[in-house]
Coordinates of C-alpha atoms in Angstrom, one line a residue:
X1190 CA 0.2 -0.2 0.0
X1191 CA 1.1 3.4 -1.0
X1192 CA 1.8 5.7 2.1
X1193 CA 1.6 9.3 1.8
X1194 CA 3.6 12.1 4.1
X1195 CA 0.5 14.6 4.0
X1196 CA -1.8 13.7 6.8
X1197 CA -4.9 15.2 5.3
X1198 CA -5.3 12.2 2.9
X1199 CA -6.1 9.7 5.9
X1200 CA -8.3 12.3 8.1
X1201 CA -11.6 14.2 7.7
X1202 CA -12.0 16.4 10.3
X1203 CA -13.6 19.5 8.6
X1204 CA -16.7 20.6 10.2
X1205 CA -20.2 19.8 8.1
X1206 CA -21.0 23.4 8.0
X1207 CA -17.1 24.1 6.3
X1208 CA -17.3 20.7 4.3
X1209 CA -20.6 22.3 2.6
X1210 CA -19.0 25.9 2.0
X1211 CA -15.9 24.1 0.6
X1212 CA -18.5 22.0 -1.6
X1213 CA -20.1 25.6 -2.9
X1214 CA -16.6 26.7 -4.0
X1215 CA -16.3 23.6 -6.1
X1216 CA -19.7 23.8 -7.8
X1217 CA -19.0 27.3 -8.6
X1218 CA -15.8 27.0 -9.6
X1219 CA -16.0 27.8 -13.1
X1220 CA -17.3 31.5 -11.9
X1221 CA -14.8 31.8 -9.4
X1222 CA -11.7 31.3 -11.9
X1223 CA -13.3 33.5 -14.7
X1224 CA -14.4 36.3 -11.9
X1225 CA -10.7 36.3 -11.0
X1226 CA -9.5 36.5 -14.2
X1227 CA -11.6 39.6 -15.1
X1228 CA -10.5 41.0 -12.0
X1229 CA -6.8 41.1 -13.0
X1230 CA -7.1 41.4 -16.9
X1231 CA -10.0 44.6 -16.6
X1232 CA -7.2 46.1 -14.2
X1233 CA -8.9 46.3 -10.8
X1234 CA -6.7 44.1 -9.1
X1235 CA -3.6 46.5 -10.3
X1236 CA -5.5 49.5 -9.0
X1237 CA -6.1 48.2 -5.8
X1238 CA -2.3 47.4 -5.3
X1239 CA -1.2 50.7 -6.3
X1240 CA -3.9 52.2 -3.6
X1241 CA -2.1 50.4 -1.0
X1242 CA -3.6 49.3 2.8
X1243 CA -5.5 52.7 2.6
X1244 CA -7.7 51.2 0.1
X1245 CA -9.7 53.2 -2.6
X1246 CA -13.3 54.3 -3.0
X1247 CA -15.6 52.6 -6.1
X1248 CA -15.5 56.0 -7.7
X1249 CA -12.3 55.8 -8.4
X1250 CA -11.9 52.5 -9.4
X1251 CA -13.9 52.9 -12.1
X1252 CA -12.5 56.1 -13.7
X1253 CA -9.2 54.0 -13.5
X1254 CA -10.3 51.0 -15.3
X1255 CA -12.9 52.4 -17.2
X1256 CA -15.4 49.5 -16.3
X1257 CA -19.2 49.9 -15.5
X1258 CA -20.8 50.0 -12.2
X1259 CA -22.6 47.1 -12.4
X1260 CA -19.3 45.1 -13.6
X1261 CA -17.7 46.0 -10.6
X1262 CA -20.4 45.1 -8.1
X1263 CA -20.5 41.9 -9.3
X1264 CA -16.8 41.1 -9.5
X1265 CA -16.1 42.7 -6.3
X1266 CA -18.4 41.0 -4.8
X1267 CA -17.3 37.7 -6.0
X1268 CA -14.1 39.2 -5.1
X1269 CA -14.8 39.3 -1.3
X1270 CA -16.0 35.6 -0.9
X1271 CA -12.7 34.7 -2.9
X1272 CA -10.6 36.8 -0.5
X1273 CA -9.2 38.1 -3.3
X1274 CA -10.7 42.1 -2.5
X1275 CA -10.8 43.4 1.2
X1276 CA -12.6 46.6 2.9
X1277 CA -11.2 48.8 4.9
X1278 CA -12.7 48.5 8.4
X1279 CA -15.4 51.3 9.1
X1280 CA -14.3 53.3 5.9
X1281 CA -17.9 55.0 4.4
X1282 CA -17.8 55.1 1.9
X1283 CA -16.1 52.0 1.4
X1284 CA -12.4 51.5 0.2
X1285 CA -10.9 48.3 -1.1
X1286 CA -7.8 47.0 -1.0
X1287 CA -5.9 44.0 -2.8
X1288 CA -6.2 40.9 -0.2
X1289 CA -2.9 38.4 0.0
X1290 CA -4.5 35.8 -2.7
X1291 CA -5.3 38.7 -4.9
X1292 CA -1.8 39.8 -4.7
X1293 CA -0.9 36.4 -5.9
X1294 CA -3.2 36.7 -8.6
X1295 CA -2.0 39.8 -9.9
X1296 CA 2.0 39.1 -9.5
X1297 CA 3.1 35.6 -9.3
X1298 CA 4.6 33.9 -12.0
X1299 CA 3.4 30.7 -11.4
X1300 CA -0.2 31.5 -10.7
X1301 CA -0.1 33.6 -14.1
X1302 CA 1.2 30.9 -16.0
X1303 CA -1.2 28.5 -14.6
X1304 CA -4.3 30.9 -15.0
X1305 CA -3.2 31.1 -18.9
X1306 CA -3.1 27.8 -19.5
X1307 CA -6.3 27.4 -18.2
X1308 CA -8.3 29.6 -20.0
X1309 CA -6.5 29.7 -23.1
X1310 CA -5.9 25.8 -23.3
X1311 CA -7.9 23.6 -21.2
X1312 CA -10.8 25.8 -20.5
X1313 CA -13.3 25.2 -23.6
X1314 CA -12.1 21.6 -23.5
X1315 CA -12.6 20.7 -19.6
X1316 CA -16.6 20.6 -20.9
X1317 CA -15.6 17.1 -22.4
X1318 CA -13.6 15.6 -19.4
X1319 CA -16.5 13.1 -18.9
X1320 CA -15.8 11.7 -22.2
X1321 CA -12.3 12.1 -22.2
X1322 CA -12.4 9.5 -19.1
X1323 CA -14.8 7.5 -20.5
X1324 CA -13.0 7.1 -23.9
X1325 CA -9.1 7.2 -22.6
X1326 CA -8.9 10.0 -25.3
X1327 CA -8.8 13.6 -25.3
X1328 CA -12.3 14.7 -26.0
X1329 CA -11.8 18.4 -25.4
X1330 CA -8.8 18.5 -28.1
X1331 CA -11.9 18.9 -30.5
X1332 CA -12.2 22.8 -30.0
X1333 CA -8.7 23.6 -31.2
X1334 CA -8.7 20.5 -34.0
X1335 CA -8.8 16.9 -35.6
X1336 CA -5.6 15.5 -33.3
X1337 CA -5.1 12.2 -32.0
X1338 CA -2.9 14.0 -29.2
X1339 CA -2.0 17.8 -29.0
X1340 CA 1.6 17.0 -29.7
X1341 CA 0.8 16.1 -33.1
X1342 CA -1.3 19.5 -33.2
X1343 CA 0.9 21.6 -30.9
X1344 CA 2.6 23.7 -33.8
X1345 CA -0.7 24.4 -35.3
X1346 CA -2.4 25.4 -32.4
X1347 CA -4.0 29.0 -32.5
X1348 CA -1.0 31.5 -31.2
X1349 CA -2.3 32.3 -28.2
X1350 CA -3.2 29.2 -26.9
X1351 CA 0.6 28.1 -28.1
X1352 CA 1.8 30.9 -26.5
X1353 CA 0.4 30.0 -22.9
X1354 CA 0.9 26.2 -23.6
X1355 CA 4.7 26.9 -23.9
X1356 CA 4.9 29.4 -21.0
X1357 CA 3.3 27.0 -19.0
X1358 CA 5.9 24.2 -19.8
X1359 CA 8.6 26.6 -19.6
X1360 CA 7.8 28.1 -16.7
X1361 CA 8.1 25.2 -14.7
X1362 CA 11.2 23.6 -16.8
X1363 CA 13.1 26.5 -17.1
X1364 CA 13.2 27.0 -13.5
X1365 CA 14.6 23.7 -12.9
X1366 CA 17.4 23.6 -15.7
X1367 CA 20.2 25.4 -14.1
X1368 CA 20.1 23.2 -11.3
X1369 CA 19.2 20.2 -13.3
X1370 CA 22.4 21.3 -15.6
X1371 CA 24.8 21.1 -12.5
X1372 CA 23.3 17.7 -11.5
X1373 CA 23.9 16.0 -14.7
X1374 CA 26.8 17.5 -16.2
X1375 CA 29.1 16.2 -12.7
X1376 CA 30.4 13.9 -15.3
X1377 CA 31.7 14.3 -18.6
X1378 CA 29.5 13.3 -21.4
X1379 CA 30.3 12.9 -25.2
X1380 CA 27.2 12.5 -26.2
X1381 CA 23.6 12.8 -25.0
X1382 CA 20.2 11.9 -26.4
X1383 CA 17.2 14.4 -25.4
X1384 CA 14.1 12.2 -26.2
X1385 CA 10.9 15.0 -26.1
X1386 CA 13.6 17.9 -27.1
X1387 CA 10.4 20.1 -27.7
X1388 CA 12.0 23.6 -29.0
X1389 CA 15.3 22.3 -28.0
X1390 CA 15.4 24.7 -25.1
X1391 CA 17.7 21.7 -23.0
X1392 CA 19.7 20.9 -25.8
X1393 CA 20.7 24.9 -26.2
X1394 CA 21.5 24.9 -22.8
X1395 CA 23.8 22.0 -22.5
X1396 CA 25.6 23.2 -25.5
X1397 CA 26.2 26.5 -23.6
X1398 CA 26.8 25.0 -20.6
X1399 CA 29.0 22.3 -21.5
X1400 CA 31.5 23.2 -24.3
X1401 CA 32.1 19.4 -25.5
X1402 CA 28.7 17.7 -25.2
X1403 CA 26.7 17.1 -28.3
X1404 CA 23.0 16.6 -28.5
X1405 CA 20.5 14.2 -30.6
X1406 CA 17.1 15.7 -30.3
X1407 CA 14.6 13.2 -30.4
X1408 CA 10.5 14.5 -31.0
X1409 CA 8.3 14.5 -33.7
X1410 CA 8.4 15.8 -36.9
X1411 CA 6.6 19.2 -36.0
X1412 CA 8.5 19.7 -33.0
X1413 CA 11.6 18.5 -35.0
X1414 CA 11.0 21.4 -37.1
X1415 CA 10.7 24.0 -34.5
X1416 CA 13.9 22.8 -32.4
X1417 CA 16.0 22.7 -35.8
X1418 CA 15.1 26.1 -36.5
X1419 CA 15.8 27.4 -33.2
X1420 CA 19.1 25.5 -33.3
X1421 CA 20.2 26.8 -36.8
X1422 CA 19.0 30.3 -35.5
X1423 CA 21.5 30.3 -32.7
X1424 CA 24.4 28.8 -34.2
X1425 CA 24.7 25.2 -33.0
X1426 CA 23.5 22.8 -35.8
X1427 CA 27.3 21.5 -35.5
X1428 CA 26.4 19.9 -31.9
X1429 CA 22.8 19.8 -32.1
X1430 CA 21.4 17.1 -34.4
X1431 CA 17.5 16.1 -34.8
X1432 CA 16.3 12.5 -35.1
X1433 CA 12.6 12.3 -36.4
X1434 CA 10.5 9.9 -34.9
X1435 CA 7.3 8.6 -33.0
X1436 CA 8.2 7.1 -29.5
X1437 CA 4.7 5.4 -30.0
X1438 CA 5.2 3.7 -32.5
X1439 CA 6.6 0.1 -33.1
X1440 CA 9.1 0.6 -35.9
X1441 CA 11.0 3.6 -34.5
X1442 CA 14.2 2.5 -33.2
X1443 CA 16.6 5.1 -31.5
X1444 CA 19.8 6.0 -32.4
X1445 CA 22.5 4.2 -30.5
X1446 CA 26.0 5.1 -29.2
X1447 CA 25.1 7.6 -26.7
X1448 CA 26.9 8.1 -23.3
X1449 CA 23.7 9.6 -21.8
X1450 CA 19.8 9.8 -22.2
X1451 CA 17.8 12.5 -20.8
X1452 CA 13.7 13.1 -21.0
X1453 CA 12.4 16.1 -19.2
X1454 CA 8.5 16.4 -18.5
X1455 CA 8.6 13.5 -21.1
X1456 CA 7.2 10.4 -19.5
X1457 CA 4.0 12.3 -17.9
X1458 CA 3.0 12.7 -21.6
X1459 CA 2.5 8.7 -21.7
X1460 CA 0.1 6.1 -19.9
X1461 CA 2.3 3.5 -18.0
X1462 CA 2.3 1.0 -20.5
X1463 CA 3.4 3.3 -23.1
X1464 CA 6.2 4.4 -20.6
X1465 CA 7.2 1.0 -20.7
X1466 CA 7.2 0.9 -24.5
X1467 CA 9.4 3.5 -24.9
X1468 CA 11.7 2.9 -22.0
X1469 CA 12.0 -0.5 -23.8
X1470 CA 13.3 1.3 -26.9
X1471 CA 15.9 3.2 -24.7
X1472 CA 17.2 -0.2 -22.9
X1473 CA 17.8 -1.3 -26.5
X1474 CA 19.4 1.9 -27.6
X1475 CA 21.8 2.1 -24.9
X1476 CA 24.6 -0.2 -22.7
X1477 CA 25.4 -0.6 -19.3
X1478 CA 27.4 2.7 -19.0
X1479 CA 24.9 4.9 -20.6
X1480 CA 23.3 7.0 -18.0
X1481 CA 19.6 7.7 -18.1
X1482 CA 18.0 10.8 -16.7
X1483 CA 14.5 11.6 -16.3
X1484 CA 13.2 14.7 -15.0
X1485 CA 9.6 15.2 -13.4
X1486 CA 7.9 17.1 -10.9
X1487 CA 6.6 14.2 -8.9
X1488 CA 3.6 15.0 -7.1
X1489 CA 4.2 13.1 -3.6
X1490 CA 8.1 14.7 -3.6
X1491 CA 6.5 18.2 -3.4
X1492 CA 7.1 20.2 -0.2
X1493 CA 4.0 22.6 -0.3
X1494 CA 0.6 22.0 -0.6
X1495 CA 0.1 24.2 -3.5
X1496 CA 2.6 22.6 -5.6
X1497 CA 0.7 19.3 -4.9
X1498 CA -2.6 20.4 -6.0
X1499 CA -1.5 22.0 -8.9
X1500 CA 0.2 18.8 -10.2
X1501 CA -3.2 17.1 -9.6
X1502 CA -4.9 19.5 -11.4
X1503 CA -2.5 19.1 -14.5
X1504 CA -3.1 15.5 -14.5
X1505 CA -6.9 16.4 -16.1
X1506 CA -4.9 18.9 -18.8
X1507 CA -3.7 15.5 -19.7
X1508 CA -7.3 13.8 -19.5
X1509 CA -9.2 16.3 -21.5
X1510 CA -6.6 17.8 -23.9
X1511 CA -3.4 16.4 -24.2
X1512 CA -3.6 12.4 -24.7
X1513 CA -6.7 10.9 -22.3
X1514 CA -4.6 8.3 -20.7
X1515 CA -1.1 10.0 -18.8
X1516 CA -0.8 12.0 -15.6
X1517 CA 1.4 13.7 -13.2
X1518 CA 3.1 10.7 -11.6
X1519 CA 3.7 9.5 -8.0
X1520 CA 7.6 8.4 -7.1
X1521 CA 6.8 4.9 -6.9
X1522 CA 4.6 4.4 -10.1
X1523 CA 6.9 6.0 -12.4
X1524 CA 9.9 3.9 -10.8
X1525 CA 8.2 0.7 -10.9
X1526 CA 7.3 1.5 -14.6
X1527 CA 10.9 2.3 -15.5
X1528 CA 12.6 -0.5 -13.6
X1529 CA 10.2 -3.5 -15.1
X1530 CA 11.8 -2.9 -18.6
X1531 CA 15.3 -3.6 -16.9
X1532 CA 16.9 -0.2 -15.6
X1533 CA 17.5 0.5 -12.1
X1534 CA 17.7 3.9 -10.0
X1535 CA 21.4 4.6 -9.1
X1536 CA 20.3 7.9 -7.6
X1537 CA 17.7 10.6 -7.1
X1538 CA 17.8 14.3 -6.3
X1539 CA 13.9 15.5 -5.5
X1540 CA 15.2 19.3 -5.0
X1541 CA 15.8 20.2 -8.5
X1542 CA 15.0 24.1 -9.0
X1543 CA 12.5 26.1 -6.8
X1544 CA 9.7 23.9 -7.6
X1545 CA 11.3 20.7 -6.4
X1546 CA 11.7 18.8 -9.6
X1547 CA 12.6 15.1 -9.1
X1548 CA 15.7 13.9 -11.3
X1549 CA 16.3 10.3 -11.7
X1550 CA 19.5 8.6 -12.9
X1551 CA 19.0 5.2 -14.1
X1552 CA 21.4 2.4 -15.7
X1553 CA 20.7 -0.7 -17.7
X1554 CA 20.5 -3.9 -16.0
X1555 CA 22.2 -6.6 -17.8

């Protein structure tokens, strides 16, 4: 039986009246989300922040933002219930100021990346979540196009959707890369294969960090073209090559002869059975001296509740939009899947970057 450090998963000590309140938050969650977003996008949160603890009257807010009295009333009242907006005690007329929750909605990069991702990428698609769960396919992806998974259509998504997708993806991985580079390149590698190299962020960071290593990116044709263009733009075509391949196709065989393999936020894009199939291809392409690195934000290795919550929610993006069958994994289920094909974990670090990414290092067992 899997054990969790968070005791909240085992106890149910909440009072019934509080539980009912929490249930209403869930029931009205779409309104809560959109009201918070409108408060930010329509400038109300910024005006409140600028006003400071002394607060600001409604009429001044209307003048500074240009919104109607009605718009302010409905948004501000919802904002009070969300603890986003506060009222200066005994002020007449009422003076509003920004609550702590509102501050993070306005000025926290993680919250901003998450909100834009939810609004632009996931919101419409989530209407089809039940269909996705029943069919094990990303039924919500149809709001953007006709692809089996989001990865085939990533380069063809609407610009705003694509911008929010990459911002979300890069916010987390980019913050982890400086620590990850130091961890991986403690050892000198002549060649490293980056599976799921996406826009070549890791490959370019690697060749800038280590002047001797050569990188082979493996990805789908659409992403491979994006990566190839970025590599050429930055002048690293002599050290970074691109191999086009679909890791889910049986006929795909990986290029052999690399000293190391890197997979960052890649395996969470697949079901456990698909992960085993992919790792079997890796197993067949490497020898016992090759180090295999997997970097993932494992939800049960997070220090903070906000991070665990965000990862659990992100799993539902995979359900509705990405592929319909993957998730953000916990430590044991991912390690068990990787080791089942013949690898063994030899080192691990669960404090990579400010968002507590995990790097698992494996070697092939002969």
